PDB file of C-alpha atoms in Angstrom:
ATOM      1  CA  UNK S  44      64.711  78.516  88.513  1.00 46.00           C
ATOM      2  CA  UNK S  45      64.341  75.339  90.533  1.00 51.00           C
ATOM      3  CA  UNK S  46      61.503  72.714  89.910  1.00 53.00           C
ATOM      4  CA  UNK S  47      59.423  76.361  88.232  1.00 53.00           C
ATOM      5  CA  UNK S  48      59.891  78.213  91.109  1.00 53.00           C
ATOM      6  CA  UNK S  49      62.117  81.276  91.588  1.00 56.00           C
ATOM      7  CA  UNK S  50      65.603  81.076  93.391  1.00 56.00           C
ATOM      8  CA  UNK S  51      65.177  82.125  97.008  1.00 58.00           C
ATOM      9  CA  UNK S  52      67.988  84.563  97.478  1.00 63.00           C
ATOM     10  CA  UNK S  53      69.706  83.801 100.956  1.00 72.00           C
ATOM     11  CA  UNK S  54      71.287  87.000 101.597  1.00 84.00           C
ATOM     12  CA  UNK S  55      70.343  87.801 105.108  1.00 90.00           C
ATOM     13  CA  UNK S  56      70.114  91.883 106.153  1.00 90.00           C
ATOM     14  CA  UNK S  57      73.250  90.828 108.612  1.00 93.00           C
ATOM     15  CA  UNK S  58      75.362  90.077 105.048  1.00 93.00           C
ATOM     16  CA  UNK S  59      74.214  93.139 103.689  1.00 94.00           C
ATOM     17  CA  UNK S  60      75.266  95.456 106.537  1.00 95.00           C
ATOM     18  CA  UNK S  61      78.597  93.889 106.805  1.00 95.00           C
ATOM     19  CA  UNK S  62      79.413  94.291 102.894  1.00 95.00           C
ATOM     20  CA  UNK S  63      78.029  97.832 103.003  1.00 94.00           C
ATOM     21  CA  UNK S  64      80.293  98.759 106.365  1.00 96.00           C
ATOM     22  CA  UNK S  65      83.511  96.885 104.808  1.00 96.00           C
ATOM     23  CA  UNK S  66      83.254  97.785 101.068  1.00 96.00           C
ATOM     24  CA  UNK S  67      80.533 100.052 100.230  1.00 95.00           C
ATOM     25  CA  UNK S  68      81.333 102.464 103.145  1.00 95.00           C
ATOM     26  CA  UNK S  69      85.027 102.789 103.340  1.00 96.00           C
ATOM     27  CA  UNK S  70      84.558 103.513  99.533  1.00 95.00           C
ATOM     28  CA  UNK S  71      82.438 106.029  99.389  1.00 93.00           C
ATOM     29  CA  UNK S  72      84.441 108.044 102.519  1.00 94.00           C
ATOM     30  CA  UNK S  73      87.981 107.755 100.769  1.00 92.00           C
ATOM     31  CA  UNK S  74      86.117 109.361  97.291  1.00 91.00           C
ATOM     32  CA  UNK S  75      85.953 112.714  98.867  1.00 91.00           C
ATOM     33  CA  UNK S  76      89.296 112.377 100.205  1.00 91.00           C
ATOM     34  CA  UNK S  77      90.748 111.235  96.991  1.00 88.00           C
ATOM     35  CA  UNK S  78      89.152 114.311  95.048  1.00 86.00           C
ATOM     36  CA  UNK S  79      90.879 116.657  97.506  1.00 85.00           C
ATOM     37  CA  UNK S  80      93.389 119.205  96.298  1.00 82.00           C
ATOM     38  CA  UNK S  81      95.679 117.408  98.362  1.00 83.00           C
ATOM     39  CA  UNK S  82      96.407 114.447  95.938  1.00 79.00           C
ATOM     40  CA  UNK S  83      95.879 116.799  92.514  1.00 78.00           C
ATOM     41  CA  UNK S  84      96.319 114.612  89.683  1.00 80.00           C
ATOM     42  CA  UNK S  85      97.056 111.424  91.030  1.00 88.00           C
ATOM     43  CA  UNK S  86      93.830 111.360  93.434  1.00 87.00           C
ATOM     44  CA  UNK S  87      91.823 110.839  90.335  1.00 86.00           C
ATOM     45  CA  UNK S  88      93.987 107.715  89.104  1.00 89.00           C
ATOM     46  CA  UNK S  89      93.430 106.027  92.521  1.00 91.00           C
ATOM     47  CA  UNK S  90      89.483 106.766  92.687  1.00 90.00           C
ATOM     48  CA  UNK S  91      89.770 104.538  89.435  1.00 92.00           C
ATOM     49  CA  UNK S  92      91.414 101.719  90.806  1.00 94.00           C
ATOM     50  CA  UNK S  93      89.456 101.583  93.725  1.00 94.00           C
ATOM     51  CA  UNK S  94      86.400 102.356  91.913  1.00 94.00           C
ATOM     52  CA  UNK S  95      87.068  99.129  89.286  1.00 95.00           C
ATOM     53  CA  UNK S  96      88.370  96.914  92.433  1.00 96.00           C
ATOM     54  CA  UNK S  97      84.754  97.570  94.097  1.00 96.00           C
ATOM     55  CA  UNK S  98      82.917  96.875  91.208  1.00 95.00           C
ATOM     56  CA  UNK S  99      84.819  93.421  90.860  1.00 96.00           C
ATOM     57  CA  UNK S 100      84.346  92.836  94.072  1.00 97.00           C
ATOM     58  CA  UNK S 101      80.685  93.662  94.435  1.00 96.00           C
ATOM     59  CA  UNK S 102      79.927  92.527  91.053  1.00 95.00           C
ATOM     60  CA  UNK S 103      81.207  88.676  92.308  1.00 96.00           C
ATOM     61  CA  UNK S 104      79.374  88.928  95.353  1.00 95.00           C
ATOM     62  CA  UNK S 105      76.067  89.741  94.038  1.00 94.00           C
ATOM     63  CA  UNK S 106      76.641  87.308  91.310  1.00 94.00           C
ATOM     64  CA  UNK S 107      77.117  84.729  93.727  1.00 93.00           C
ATOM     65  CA  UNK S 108      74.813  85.615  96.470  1.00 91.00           C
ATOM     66  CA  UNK S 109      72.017  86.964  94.913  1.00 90.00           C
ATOM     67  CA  UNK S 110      68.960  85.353  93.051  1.00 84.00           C
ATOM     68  CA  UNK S 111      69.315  87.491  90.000  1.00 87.00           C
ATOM     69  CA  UNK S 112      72.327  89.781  89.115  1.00 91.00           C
ATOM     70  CA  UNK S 113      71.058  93.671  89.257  1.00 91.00           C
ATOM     71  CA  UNK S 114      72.354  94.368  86.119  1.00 92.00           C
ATOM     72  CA  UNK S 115      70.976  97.960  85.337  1.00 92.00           C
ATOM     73  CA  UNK S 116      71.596  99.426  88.749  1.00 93.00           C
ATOM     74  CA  UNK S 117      75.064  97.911  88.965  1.00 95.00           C
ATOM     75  CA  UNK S 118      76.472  99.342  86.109  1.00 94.00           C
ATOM     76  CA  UNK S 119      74.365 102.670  87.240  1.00 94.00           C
ATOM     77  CA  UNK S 120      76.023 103.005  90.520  1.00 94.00           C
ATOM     78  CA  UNK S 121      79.518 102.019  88.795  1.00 94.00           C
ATOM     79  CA  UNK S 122      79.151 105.143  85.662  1.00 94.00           C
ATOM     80  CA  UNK S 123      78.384 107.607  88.305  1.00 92.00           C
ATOM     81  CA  UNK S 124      81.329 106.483  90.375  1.00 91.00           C
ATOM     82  CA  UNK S 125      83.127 107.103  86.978  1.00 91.00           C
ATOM     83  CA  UNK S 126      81.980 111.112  86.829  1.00 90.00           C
ATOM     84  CA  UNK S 127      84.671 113.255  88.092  1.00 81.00           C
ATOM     85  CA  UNK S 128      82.716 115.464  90.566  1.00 83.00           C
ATOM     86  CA  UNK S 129      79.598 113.386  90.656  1.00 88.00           C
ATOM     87  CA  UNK S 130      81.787 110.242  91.874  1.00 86.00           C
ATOM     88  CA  UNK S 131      83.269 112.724  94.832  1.00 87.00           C
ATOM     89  CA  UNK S 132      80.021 113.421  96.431  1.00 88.00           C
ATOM     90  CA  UNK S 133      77.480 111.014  95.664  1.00 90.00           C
ATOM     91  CA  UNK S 134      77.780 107.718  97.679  1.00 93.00           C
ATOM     92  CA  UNK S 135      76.681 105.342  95.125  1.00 93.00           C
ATOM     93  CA  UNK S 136      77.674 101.897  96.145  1.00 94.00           C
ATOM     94  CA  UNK S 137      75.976 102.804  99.491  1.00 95.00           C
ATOM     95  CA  UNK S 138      73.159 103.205  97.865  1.00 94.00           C
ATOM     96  CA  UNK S 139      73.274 100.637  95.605  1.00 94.00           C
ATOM     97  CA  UNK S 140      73.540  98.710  98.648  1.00 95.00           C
ATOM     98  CA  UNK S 141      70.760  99.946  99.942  1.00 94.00           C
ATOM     99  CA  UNK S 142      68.309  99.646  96.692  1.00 93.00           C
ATOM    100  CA  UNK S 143      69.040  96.079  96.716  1.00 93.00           C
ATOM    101  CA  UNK S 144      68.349  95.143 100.150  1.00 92.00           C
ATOM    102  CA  UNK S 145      64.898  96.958  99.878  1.00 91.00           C
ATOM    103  CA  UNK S 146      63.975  95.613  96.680  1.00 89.00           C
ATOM    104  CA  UNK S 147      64.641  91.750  97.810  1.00 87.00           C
ATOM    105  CA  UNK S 148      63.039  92.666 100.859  1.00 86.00           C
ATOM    106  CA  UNK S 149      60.093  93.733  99.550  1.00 85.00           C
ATOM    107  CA  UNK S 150      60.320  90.963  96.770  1.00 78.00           C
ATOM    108  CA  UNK S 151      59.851  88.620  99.650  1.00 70.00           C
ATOM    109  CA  UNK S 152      56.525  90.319 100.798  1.00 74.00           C
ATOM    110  CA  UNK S 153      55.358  89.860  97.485  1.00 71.00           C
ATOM    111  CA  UNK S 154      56.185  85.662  98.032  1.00 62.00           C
ATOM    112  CA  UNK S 155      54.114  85.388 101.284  1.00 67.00           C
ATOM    113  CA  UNK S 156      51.466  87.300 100.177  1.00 67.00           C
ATOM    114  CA  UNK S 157      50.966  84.985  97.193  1.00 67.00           C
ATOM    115  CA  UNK S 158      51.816  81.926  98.733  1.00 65.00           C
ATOM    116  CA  UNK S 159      48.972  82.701 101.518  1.00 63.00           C
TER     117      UNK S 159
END
């Protein structure tokens, strides 16, 4: 809070779209890939890594960039990254992504319509 007023968050919809194409997407396309046959057991040991190096990643950024850290959805996306099958299919950080774009955009209606 600055002089009683929320933090404006200046995260433009240009920042989200590049950390969704060069984190969030590349991610959620190797998951599939990584749950293939192809890499048996050692697919699932490198969806882990990657899956904890995203989180780190994305977890600094929206610390950083964002005007309040979205705990509950964060840690949402990241446990169903963590299911076996559920992590394979489902693109969570995309989404994730996604749900936090539209809720600060709409969070930002909300602030013109009061401040008119």
């Amino acid at each position: 809070m600055i002089n009683g007023q929320k933090k404006k968050s200046d995260v433009s919809g240009m920042e989200f779209f590049l950390v969704w194409f060069f984190i969030c997407l590349p991610k959620d396309i190797l998951d599939p890939i990584l749950a293939s046959p192809i890499f048996l057991g050692i697919g699932l040991v490198l969806n882990r890594v990657t899956d904890v190096v995203v989180m780190m990643i994305l977890g600094l950024w929206a610390l950083l960039r964002l005007k309040e850290f979205p705990t509950g959805s964060f840690f949402s996306a990241f446990t169903f990254e963590m299911v076996p099958i559920l992590g394979a299919i489902l693109p969570s950080w995309s989404g994730w992504i996604l749900y936090v774009y539209i809720k600060q955009k709409i969070g930002e209606r909300e602030m013109k319509v009061i401040k008119k």
